[in-house]
PDB file of C-alpha atoms in Angstrom:
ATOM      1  CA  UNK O   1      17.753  -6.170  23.270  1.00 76.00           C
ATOM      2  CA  UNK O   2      20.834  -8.073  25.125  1.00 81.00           C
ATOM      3  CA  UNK O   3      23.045  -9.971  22.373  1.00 86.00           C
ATOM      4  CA  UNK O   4      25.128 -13.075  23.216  1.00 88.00           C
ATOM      5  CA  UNK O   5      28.038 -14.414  20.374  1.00 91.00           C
ATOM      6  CA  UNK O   6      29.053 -18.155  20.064  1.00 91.00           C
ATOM      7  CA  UNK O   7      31.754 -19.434  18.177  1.00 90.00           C
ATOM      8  CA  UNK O   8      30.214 -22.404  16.956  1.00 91.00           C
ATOM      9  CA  UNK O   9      28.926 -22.669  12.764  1.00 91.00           C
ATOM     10  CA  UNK O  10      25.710 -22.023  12.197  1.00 92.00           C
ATOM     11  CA  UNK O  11      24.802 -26.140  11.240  1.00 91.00           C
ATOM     12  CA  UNK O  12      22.563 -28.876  13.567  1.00 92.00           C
ATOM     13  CA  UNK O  13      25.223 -29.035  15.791  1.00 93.00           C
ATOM     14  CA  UNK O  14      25.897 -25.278  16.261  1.00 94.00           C
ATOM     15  CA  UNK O  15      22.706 -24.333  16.767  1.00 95.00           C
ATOM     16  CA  UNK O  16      21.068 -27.029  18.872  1.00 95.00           C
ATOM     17  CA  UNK O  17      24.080 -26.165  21.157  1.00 96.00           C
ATOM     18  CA  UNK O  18      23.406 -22.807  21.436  1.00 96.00           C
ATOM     19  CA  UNK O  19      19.914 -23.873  22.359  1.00 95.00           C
ATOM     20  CA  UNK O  20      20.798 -26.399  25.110  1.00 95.00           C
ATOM     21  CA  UNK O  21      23.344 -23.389  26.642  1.00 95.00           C
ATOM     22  CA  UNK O  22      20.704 -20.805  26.809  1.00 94.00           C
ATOM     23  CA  UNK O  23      18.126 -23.600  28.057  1.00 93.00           C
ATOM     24  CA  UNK O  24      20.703 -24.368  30.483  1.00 93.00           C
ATOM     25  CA  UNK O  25      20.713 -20.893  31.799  1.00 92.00           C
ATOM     26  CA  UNK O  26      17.304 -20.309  32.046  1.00 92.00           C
ATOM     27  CA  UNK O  27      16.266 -18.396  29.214  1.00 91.00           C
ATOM     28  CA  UNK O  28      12.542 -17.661  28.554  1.00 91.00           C
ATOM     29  CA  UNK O  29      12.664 -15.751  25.308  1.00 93.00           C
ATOM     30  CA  UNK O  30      10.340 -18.592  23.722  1.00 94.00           C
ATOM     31  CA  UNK O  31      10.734 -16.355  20.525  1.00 95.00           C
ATOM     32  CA  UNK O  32      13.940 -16.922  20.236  1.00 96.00           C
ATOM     33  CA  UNK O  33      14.066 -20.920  21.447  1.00 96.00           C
ATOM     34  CA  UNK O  34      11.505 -21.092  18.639  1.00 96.00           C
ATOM     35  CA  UNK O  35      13.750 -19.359  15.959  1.00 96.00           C
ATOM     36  CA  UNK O  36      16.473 -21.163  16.616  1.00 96.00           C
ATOM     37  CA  UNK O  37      14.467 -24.163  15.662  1.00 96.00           C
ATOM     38  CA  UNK O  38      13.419 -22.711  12.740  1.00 95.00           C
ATOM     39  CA  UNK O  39      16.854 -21.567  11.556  1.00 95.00           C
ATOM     40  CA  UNK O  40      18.031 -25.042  12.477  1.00 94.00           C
ATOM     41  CA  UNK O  41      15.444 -26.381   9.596  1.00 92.00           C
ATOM     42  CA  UNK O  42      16.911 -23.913   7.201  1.00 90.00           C
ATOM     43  CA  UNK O  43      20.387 -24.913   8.080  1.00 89.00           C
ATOM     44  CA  UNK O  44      20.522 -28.359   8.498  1.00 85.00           C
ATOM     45  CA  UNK O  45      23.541 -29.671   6.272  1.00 80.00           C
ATOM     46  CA  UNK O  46      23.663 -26.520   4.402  1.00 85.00           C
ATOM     47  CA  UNK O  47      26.769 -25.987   1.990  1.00 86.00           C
ATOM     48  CA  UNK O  48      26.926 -22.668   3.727  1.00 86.00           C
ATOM     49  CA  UNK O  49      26.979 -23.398   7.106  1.00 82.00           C
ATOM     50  CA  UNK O  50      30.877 -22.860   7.420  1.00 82.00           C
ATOM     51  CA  UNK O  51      30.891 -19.995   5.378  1.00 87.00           C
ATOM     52  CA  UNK O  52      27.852 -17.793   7.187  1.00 92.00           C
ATOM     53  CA  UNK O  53      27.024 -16.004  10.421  1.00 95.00           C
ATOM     54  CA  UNK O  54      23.468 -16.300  11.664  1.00 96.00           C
ATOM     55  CA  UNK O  55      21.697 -13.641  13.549  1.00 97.00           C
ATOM     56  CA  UNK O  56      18.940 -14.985  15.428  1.00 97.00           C
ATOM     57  CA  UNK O  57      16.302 -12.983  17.143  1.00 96.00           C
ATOM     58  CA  UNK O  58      13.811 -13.266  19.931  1.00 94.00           C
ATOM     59  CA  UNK O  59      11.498 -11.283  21.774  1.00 93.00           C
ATOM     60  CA  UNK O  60      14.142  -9.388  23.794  1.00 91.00           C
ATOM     61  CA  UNK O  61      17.598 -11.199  23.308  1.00 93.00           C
ATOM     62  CA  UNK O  62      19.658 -12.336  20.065  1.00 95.00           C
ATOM     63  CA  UNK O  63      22.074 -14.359  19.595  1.00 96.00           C
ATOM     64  CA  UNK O  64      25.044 -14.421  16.642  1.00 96.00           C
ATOM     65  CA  UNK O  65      26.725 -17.533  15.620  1.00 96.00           C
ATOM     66  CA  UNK O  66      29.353 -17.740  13.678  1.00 92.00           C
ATOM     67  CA  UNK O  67      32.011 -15.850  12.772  1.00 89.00           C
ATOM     68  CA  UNK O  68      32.016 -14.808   9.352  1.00 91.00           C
ATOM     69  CA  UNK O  69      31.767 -11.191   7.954  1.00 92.00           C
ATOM     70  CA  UNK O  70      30.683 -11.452   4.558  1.00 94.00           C
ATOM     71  CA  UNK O  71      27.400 -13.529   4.585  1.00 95.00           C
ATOM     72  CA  UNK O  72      25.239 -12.917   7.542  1.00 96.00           C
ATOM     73  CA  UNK O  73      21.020 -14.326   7.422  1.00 97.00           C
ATOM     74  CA  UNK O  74      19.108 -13.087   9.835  1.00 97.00           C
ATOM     75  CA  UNK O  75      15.902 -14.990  11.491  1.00 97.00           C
ATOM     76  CA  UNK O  76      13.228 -13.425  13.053  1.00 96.00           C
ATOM     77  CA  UNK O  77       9.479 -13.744  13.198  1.00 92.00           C
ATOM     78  CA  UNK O  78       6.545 -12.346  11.112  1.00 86.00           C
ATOM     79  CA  UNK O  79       2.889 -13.309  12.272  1.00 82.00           C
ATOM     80  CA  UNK O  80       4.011 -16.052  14.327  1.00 84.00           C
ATOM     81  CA  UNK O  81       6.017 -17.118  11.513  1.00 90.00           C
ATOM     82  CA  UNK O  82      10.109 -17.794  10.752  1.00 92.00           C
ATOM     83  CA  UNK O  83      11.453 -15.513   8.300  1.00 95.00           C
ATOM     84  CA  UNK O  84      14.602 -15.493   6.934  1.00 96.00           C
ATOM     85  CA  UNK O  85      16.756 -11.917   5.615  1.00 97.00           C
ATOM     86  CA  UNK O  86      20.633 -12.354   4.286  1.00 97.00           C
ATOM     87  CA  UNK O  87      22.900  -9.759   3.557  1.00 97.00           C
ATOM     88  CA  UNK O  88      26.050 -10.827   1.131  1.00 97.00           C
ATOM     89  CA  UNK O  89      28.762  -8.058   0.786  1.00 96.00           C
ATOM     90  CA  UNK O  90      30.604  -7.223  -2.264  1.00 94.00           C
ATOM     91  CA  UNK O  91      34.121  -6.463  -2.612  1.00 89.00           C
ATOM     92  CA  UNK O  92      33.075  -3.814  -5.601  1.00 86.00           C
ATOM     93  CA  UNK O  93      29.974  -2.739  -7.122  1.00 92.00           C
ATOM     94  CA  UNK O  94      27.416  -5.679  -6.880  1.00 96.00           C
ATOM     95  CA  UNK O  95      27.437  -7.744 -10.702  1.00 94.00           C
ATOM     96  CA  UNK O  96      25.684 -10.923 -11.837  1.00 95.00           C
ATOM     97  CA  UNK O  97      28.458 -12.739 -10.726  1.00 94.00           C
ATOM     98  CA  UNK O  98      27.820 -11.998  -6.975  1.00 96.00           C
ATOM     99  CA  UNK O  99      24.585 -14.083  -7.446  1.00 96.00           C
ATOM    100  CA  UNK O 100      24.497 -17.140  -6.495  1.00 96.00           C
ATOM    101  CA  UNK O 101      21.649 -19.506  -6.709  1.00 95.00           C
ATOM    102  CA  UNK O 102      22.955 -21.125  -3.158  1.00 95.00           C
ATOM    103  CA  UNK O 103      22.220 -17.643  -1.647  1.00 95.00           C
ATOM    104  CA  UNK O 104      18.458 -18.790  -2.293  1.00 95.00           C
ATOM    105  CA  UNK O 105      18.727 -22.740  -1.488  1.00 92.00           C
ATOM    106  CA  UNK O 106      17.244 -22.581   1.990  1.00 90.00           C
ATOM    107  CA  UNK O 107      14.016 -20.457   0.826  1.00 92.00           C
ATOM    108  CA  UNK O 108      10.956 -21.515  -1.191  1.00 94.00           C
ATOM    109  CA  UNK O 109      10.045 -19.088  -3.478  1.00 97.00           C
ATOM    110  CA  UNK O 110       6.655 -17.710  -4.540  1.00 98.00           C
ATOM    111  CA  UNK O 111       7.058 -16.828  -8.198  1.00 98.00           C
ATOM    112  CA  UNK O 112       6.988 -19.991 -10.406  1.00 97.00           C
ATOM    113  CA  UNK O 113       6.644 -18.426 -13.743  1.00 96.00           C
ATOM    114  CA  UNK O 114      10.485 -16.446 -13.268  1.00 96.00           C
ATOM    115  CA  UNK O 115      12.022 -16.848  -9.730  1.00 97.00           C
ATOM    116  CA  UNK O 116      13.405 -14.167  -7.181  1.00 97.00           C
ATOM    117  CA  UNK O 117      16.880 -15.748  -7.993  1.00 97.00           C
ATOM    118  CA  UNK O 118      16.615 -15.657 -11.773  1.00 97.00           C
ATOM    119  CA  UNK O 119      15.256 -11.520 -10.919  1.00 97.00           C
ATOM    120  CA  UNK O 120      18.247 -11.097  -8.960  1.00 97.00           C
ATOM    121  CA  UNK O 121      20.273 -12.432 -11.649  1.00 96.00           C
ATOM    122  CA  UNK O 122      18.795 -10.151 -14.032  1.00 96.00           C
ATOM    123  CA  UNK O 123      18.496  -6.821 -11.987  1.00 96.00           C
ATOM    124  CA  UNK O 124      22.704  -7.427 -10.843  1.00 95.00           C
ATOM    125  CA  UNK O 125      23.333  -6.655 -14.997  1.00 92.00           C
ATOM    126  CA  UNK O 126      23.085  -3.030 -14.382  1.00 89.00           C
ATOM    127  CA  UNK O 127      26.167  -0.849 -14.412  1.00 89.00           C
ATOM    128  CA  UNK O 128      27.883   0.615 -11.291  1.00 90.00           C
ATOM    129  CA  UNK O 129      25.094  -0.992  -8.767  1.00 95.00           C
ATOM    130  CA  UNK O 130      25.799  -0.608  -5.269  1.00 95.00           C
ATOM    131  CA  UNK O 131      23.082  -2.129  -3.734  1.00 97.00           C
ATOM    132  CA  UNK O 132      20.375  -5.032  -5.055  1.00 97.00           C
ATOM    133  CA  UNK O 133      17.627  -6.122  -2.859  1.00 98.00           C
ATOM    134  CA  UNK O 134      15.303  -8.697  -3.548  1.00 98.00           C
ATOM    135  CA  UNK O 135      12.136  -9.210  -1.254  1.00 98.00           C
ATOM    136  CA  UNK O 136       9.947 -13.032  -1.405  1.00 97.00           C
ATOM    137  CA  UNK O 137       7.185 -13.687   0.879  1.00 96.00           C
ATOM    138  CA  UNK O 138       8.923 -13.982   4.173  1.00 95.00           C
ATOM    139  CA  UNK O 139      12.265 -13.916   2.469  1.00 97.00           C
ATOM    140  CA  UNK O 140      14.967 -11.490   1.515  1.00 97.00           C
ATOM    141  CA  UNK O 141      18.601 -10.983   0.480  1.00 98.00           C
ATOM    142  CA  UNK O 142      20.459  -8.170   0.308  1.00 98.00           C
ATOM    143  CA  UNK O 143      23.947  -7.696  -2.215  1.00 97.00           C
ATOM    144  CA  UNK O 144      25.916  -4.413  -0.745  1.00 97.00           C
ATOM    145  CA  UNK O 145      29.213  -3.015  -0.965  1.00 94.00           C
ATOM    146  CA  UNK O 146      30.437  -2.535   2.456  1.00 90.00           C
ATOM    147  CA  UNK O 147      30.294   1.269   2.314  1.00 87.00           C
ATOM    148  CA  UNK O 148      26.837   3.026   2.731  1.00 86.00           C
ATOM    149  CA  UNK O 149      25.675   2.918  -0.586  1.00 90.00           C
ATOM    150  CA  UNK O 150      23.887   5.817  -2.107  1.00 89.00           C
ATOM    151  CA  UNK O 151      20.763   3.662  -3.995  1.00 92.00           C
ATOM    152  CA  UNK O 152      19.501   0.650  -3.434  1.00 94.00           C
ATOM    153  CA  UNK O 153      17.610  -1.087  -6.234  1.00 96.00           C
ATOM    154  CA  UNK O 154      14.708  -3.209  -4.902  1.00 97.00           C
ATOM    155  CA  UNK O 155      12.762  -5.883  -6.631  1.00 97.00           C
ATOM    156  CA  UNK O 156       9.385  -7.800  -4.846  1.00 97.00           C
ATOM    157  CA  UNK O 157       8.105 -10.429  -6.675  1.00 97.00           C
ATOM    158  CA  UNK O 158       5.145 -11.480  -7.138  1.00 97.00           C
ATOM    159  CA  UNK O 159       3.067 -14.598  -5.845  1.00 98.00           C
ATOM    160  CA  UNK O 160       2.419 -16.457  -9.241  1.00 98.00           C
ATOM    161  CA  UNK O 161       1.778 -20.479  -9.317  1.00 98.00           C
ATOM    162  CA  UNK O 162       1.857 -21.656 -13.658  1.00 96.00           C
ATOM    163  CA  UNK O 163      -0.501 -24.775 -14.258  1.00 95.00           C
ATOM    164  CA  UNK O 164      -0.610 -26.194 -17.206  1.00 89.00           C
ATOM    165  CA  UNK O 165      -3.206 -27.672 -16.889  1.00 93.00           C
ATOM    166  CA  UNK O 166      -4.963 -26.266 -14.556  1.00 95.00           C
ATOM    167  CA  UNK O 167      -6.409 -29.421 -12.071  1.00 95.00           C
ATOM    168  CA  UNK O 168      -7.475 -30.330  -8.858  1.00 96.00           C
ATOM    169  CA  UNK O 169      -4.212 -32.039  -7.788  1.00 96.00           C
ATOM    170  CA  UNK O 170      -2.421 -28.907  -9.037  1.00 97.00           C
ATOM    171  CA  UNK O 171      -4.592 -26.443  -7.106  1.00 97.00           C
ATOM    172  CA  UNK O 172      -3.714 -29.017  -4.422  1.00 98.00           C
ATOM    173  CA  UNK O 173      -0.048 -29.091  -4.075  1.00 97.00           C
ATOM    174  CA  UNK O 174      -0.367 -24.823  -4.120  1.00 97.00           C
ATOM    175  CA  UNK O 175      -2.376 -25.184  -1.528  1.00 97.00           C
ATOM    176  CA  UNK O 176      -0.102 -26.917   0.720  1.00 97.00           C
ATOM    177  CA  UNK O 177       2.388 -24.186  -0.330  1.00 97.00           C
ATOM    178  CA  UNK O 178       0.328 -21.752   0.929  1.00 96.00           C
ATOM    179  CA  UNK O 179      -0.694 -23.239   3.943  1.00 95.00           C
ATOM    180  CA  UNK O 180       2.882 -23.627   5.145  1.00 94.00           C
ATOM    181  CA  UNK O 181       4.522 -20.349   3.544  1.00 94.00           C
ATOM    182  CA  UNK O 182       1.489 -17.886   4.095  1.00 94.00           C
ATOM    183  CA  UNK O 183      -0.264 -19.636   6.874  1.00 92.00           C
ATOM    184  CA  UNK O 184      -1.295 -16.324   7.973  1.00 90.00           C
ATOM    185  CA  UNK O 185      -3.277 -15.242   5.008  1.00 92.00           C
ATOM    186  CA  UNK O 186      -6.913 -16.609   5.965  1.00 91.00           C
ATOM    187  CA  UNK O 187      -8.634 -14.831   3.876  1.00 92.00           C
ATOM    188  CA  UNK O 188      -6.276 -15.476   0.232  1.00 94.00           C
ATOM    189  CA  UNK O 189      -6.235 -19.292   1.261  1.00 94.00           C
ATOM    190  CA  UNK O 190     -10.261 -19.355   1.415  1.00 93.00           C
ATOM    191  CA  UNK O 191     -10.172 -17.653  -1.486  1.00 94.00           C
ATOM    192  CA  UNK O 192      -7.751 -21.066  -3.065  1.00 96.00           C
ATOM    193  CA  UNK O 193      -9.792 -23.363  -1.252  1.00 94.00           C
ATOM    194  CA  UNK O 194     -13.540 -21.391  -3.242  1.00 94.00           C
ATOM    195  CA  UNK O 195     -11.038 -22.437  -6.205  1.00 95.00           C
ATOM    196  CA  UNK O 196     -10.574 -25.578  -5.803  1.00 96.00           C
ATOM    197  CA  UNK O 197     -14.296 -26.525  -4.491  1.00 94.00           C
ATOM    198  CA  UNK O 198     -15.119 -24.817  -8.352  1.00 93.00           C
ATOM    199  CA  UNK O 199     -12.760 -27.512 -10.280  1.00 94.00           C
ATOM    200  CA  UNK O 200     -14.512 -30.314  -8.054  1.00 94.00           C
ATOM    201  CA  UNK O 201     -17.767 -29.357  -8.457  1.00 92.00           C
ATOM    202  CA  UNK O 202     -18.383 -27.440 -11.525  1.00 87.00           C
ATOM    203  CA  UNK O 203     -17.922 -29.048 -14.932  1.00 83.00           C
ATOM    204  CA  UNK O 204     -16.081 -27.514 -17.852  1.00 87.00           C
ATOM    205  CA  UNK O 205     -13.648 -25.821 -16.362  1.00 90.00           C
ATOM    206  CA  UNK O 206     -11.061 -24.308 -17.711  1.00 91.00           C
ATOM    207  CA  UNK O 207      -7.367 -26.154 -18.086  1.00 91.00           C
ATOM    208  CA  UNK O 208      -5.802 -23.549 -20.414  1.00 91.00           C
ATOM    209  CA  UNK O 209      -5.373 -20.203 -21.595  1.00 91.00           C
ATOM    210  CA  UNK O 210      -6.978 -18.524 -18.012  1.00 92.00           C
ATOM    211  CA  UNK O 211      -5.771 -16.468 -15.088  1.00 95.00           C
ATOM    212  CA  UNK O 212      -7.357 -16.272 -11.445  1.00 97.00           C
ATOM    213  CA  UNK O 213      -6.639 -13.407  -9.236  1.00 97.00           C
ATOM    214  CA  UNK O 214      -7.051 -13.986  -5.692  1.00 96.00           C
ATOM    215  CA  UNK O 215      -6.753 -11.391  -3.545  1.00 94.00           C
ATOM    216  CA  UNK O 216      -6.778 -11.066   0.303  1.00 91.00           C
ATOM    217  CA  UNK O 217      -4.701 -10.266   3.597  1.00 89.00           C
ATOM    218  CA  UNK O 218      -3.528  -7.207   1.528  1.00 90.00           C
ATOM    219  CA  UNK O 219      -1.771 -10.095  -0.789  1.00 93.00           C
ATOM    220  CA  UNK O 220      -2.419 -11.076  -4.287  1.00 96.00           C
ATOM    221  CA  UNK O 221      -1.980 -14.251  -5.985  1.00 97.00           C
ATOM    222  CA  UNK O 222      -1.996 -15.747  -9.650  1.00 97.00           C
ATOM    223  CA  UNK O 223      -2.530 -18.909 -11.232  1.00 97.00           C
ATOM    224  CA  UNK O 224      -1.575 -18.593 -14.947  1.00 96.00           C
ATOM    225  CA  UNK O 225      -1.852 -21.481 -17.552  1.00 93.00           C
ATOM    226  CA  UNK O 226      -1.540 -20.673 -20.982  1.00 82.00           C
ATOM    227  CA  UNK O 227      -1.122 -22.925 -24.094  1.00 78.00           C
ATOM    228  CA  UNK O 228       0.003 -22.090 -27.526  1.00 66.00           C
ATOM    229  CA  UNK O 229      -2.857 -20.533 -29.300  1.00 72.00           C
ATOM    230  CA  UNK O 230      -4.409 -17.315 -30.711  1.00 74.00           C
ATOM    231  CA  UNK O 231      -7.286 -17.847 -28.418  1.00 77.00           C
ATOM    232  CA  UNK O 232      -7.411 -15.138 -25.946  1.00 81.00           C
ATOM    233  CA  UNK O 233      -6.901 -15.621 -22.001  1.00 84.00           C
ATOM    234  CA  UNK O 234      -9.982 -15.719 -19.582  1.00 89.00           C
ATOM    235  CA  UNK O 235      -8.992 -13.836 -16.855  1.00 93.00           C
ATOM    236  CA  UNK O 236     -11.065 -14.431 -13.273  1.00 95.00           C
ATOM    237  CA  UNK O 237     -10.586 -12.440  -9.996  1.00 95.00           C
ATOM    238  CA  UNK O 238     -11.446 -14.137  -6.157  1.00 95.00           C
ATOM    239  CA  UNK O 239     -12.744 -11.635  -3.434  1.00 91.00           C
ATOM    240  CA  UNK O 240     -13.834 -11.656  -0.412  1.00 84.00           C
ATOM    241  CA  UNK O 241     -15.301  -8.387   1.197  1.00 70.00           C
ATOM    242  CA  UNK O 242     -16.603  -9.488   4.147  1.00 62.00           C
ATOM    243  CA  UNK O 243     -14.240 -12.292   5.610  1.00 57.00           C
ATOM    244  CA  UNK O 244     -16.971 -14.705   5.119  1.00 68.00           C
ATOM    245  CA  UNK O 245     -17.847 -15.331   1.827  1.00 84.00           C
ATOM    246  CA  UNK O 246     -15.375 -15.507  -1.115  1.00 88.00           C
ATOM    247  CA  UNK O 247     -16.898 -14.498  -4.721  1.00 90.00           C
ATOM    248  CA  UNK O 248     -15.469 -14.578  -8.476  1.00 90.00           C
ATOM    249  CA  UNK O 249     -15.812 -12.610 -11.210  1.00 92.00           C
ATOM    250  CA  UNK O 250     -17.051 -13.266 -13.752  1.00 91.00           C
ATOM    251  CA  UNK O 251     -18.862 -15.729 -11.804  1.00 84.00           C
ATOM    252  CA  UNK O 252     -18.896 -19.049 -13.790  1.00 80.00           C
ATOM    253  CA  UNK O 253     -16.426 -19.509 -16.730  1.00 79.00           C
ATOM    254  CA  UNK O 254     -17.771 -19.120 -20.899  1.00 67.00           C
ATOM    255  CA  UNK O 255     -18.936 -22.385 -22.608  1.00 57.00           C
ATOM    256  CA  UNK O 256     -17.221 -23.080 -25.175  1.00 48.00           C
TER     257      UNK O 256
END
């Protein structure tokens, strides 16, 4: 893969630049015209812009902009899809204070009951850690000393939406999530979309102290809501077996 270096930040202008100059030169990596739009979108006005080197990657060139050594994202593409992987270096062993919640601006995370920044957070407590990566959806960031560490501590979260309550317009606004951040996962957004066609359709159902499990495209996802009570969680679980049809279990939720 043939790598070209411009000396321009990594912001609108930078990268739209960079752009127009390989455009100008003929390039027909539409990969990597592509990711450059999508970094661009990530970018835009970004605090870090100054402070960052991009990588960006096509189908058989890359391109680096930027100069800077100690914060470098990476874009390439998964399933026809932008995604984004940084890499912060740290002067010592990696601590809490390394963290910083503008590392994980630019990325919409998929864990809504405790996020892959407040993990992060959490995980960087432990003593003498020389490496902390943190994997979320098509996201990732990496906190390393500069030498080749010997462990790496690695944390995936999980995709978990909290409703309370649980509603239509709720289900709703997850589902645009999903269609934009895991547009690629047919089968777990038919299995959202059985969901929601239940909470139109059906009566009674449940707003509180439940759980659905959908699973699908070798993915999982929850919906939690919970209320403060001794009464004990339903828990319900979305399949689909055959790429056709998607089922629950149990199938209909207890009367009170």
């Amino acid at each position: 893969m043939s790598s070209l270096t411009f000396e321009v930040d990594p912001d609108t202008e930078g990268i739209l630049s960079v752009k127009c100059e390989l455009k100008g030169k003929g390039c027909k990596d539409s990969v990597l015209l592509s990711n450059l739009d999508f970094a661009e979108s990530i970018f835009r006005h970004h605090p870090l812009s100054k402070a960052t080197s991009l990588l960006v990657k096509g189908e058989w060139q890359c391109v680096r902009i930027g100069e800077a050594e100690d914060i470098i994202y990476t874009v390439t593409s998964e399933n026809n899809q932008g995604r984004l992987d940084g890499c912060i270096y740290c002067e010592d062993d990696v601590s809490e204070s390394d963290v910083k919640s503008i590392h994980f601006s630019m990325h919409s995370c998929q864990n809504e009951i405790k996020s892959c920044f407040v993990q992060a957070k959490e995980a960087a407590n432990a003593k003498n850690l020389e490496a902390l990566k943190i994997a979320c959806n098509r996201f990732s960031i990496t906190y390393t000393v500069r030498n080749t560490p010997e462990k790496m501590v690695t944390i995936k979260t999980k995709c978990q939406f909290k409703l309370a309550p649980i509603n239509v317009e709720g289900l709703l606004e997850r589902k645009c999530w999903m269609e934009k951040e895991k547009a690629g996962c047919k089968v777990l957004n038919a299995g959202l979309d059985h969901l929601i066609n239940k909470y139109l359709t059906m009566p009674d159902a449940p707003k509180y102290n439940c759980k659905f499990i959908i699973q699908g495209d070798g993915e999982i996802a929850e919906i939690i809501s919970t209320c403060a009570s001794n009464k004990p969680q339903e828990q319900f679980v979305l399949m689909n077996n055959d790429y056709s049809r998607t089922t629950m279990y149990p199938p209909s939720w207890r009367k009170s």
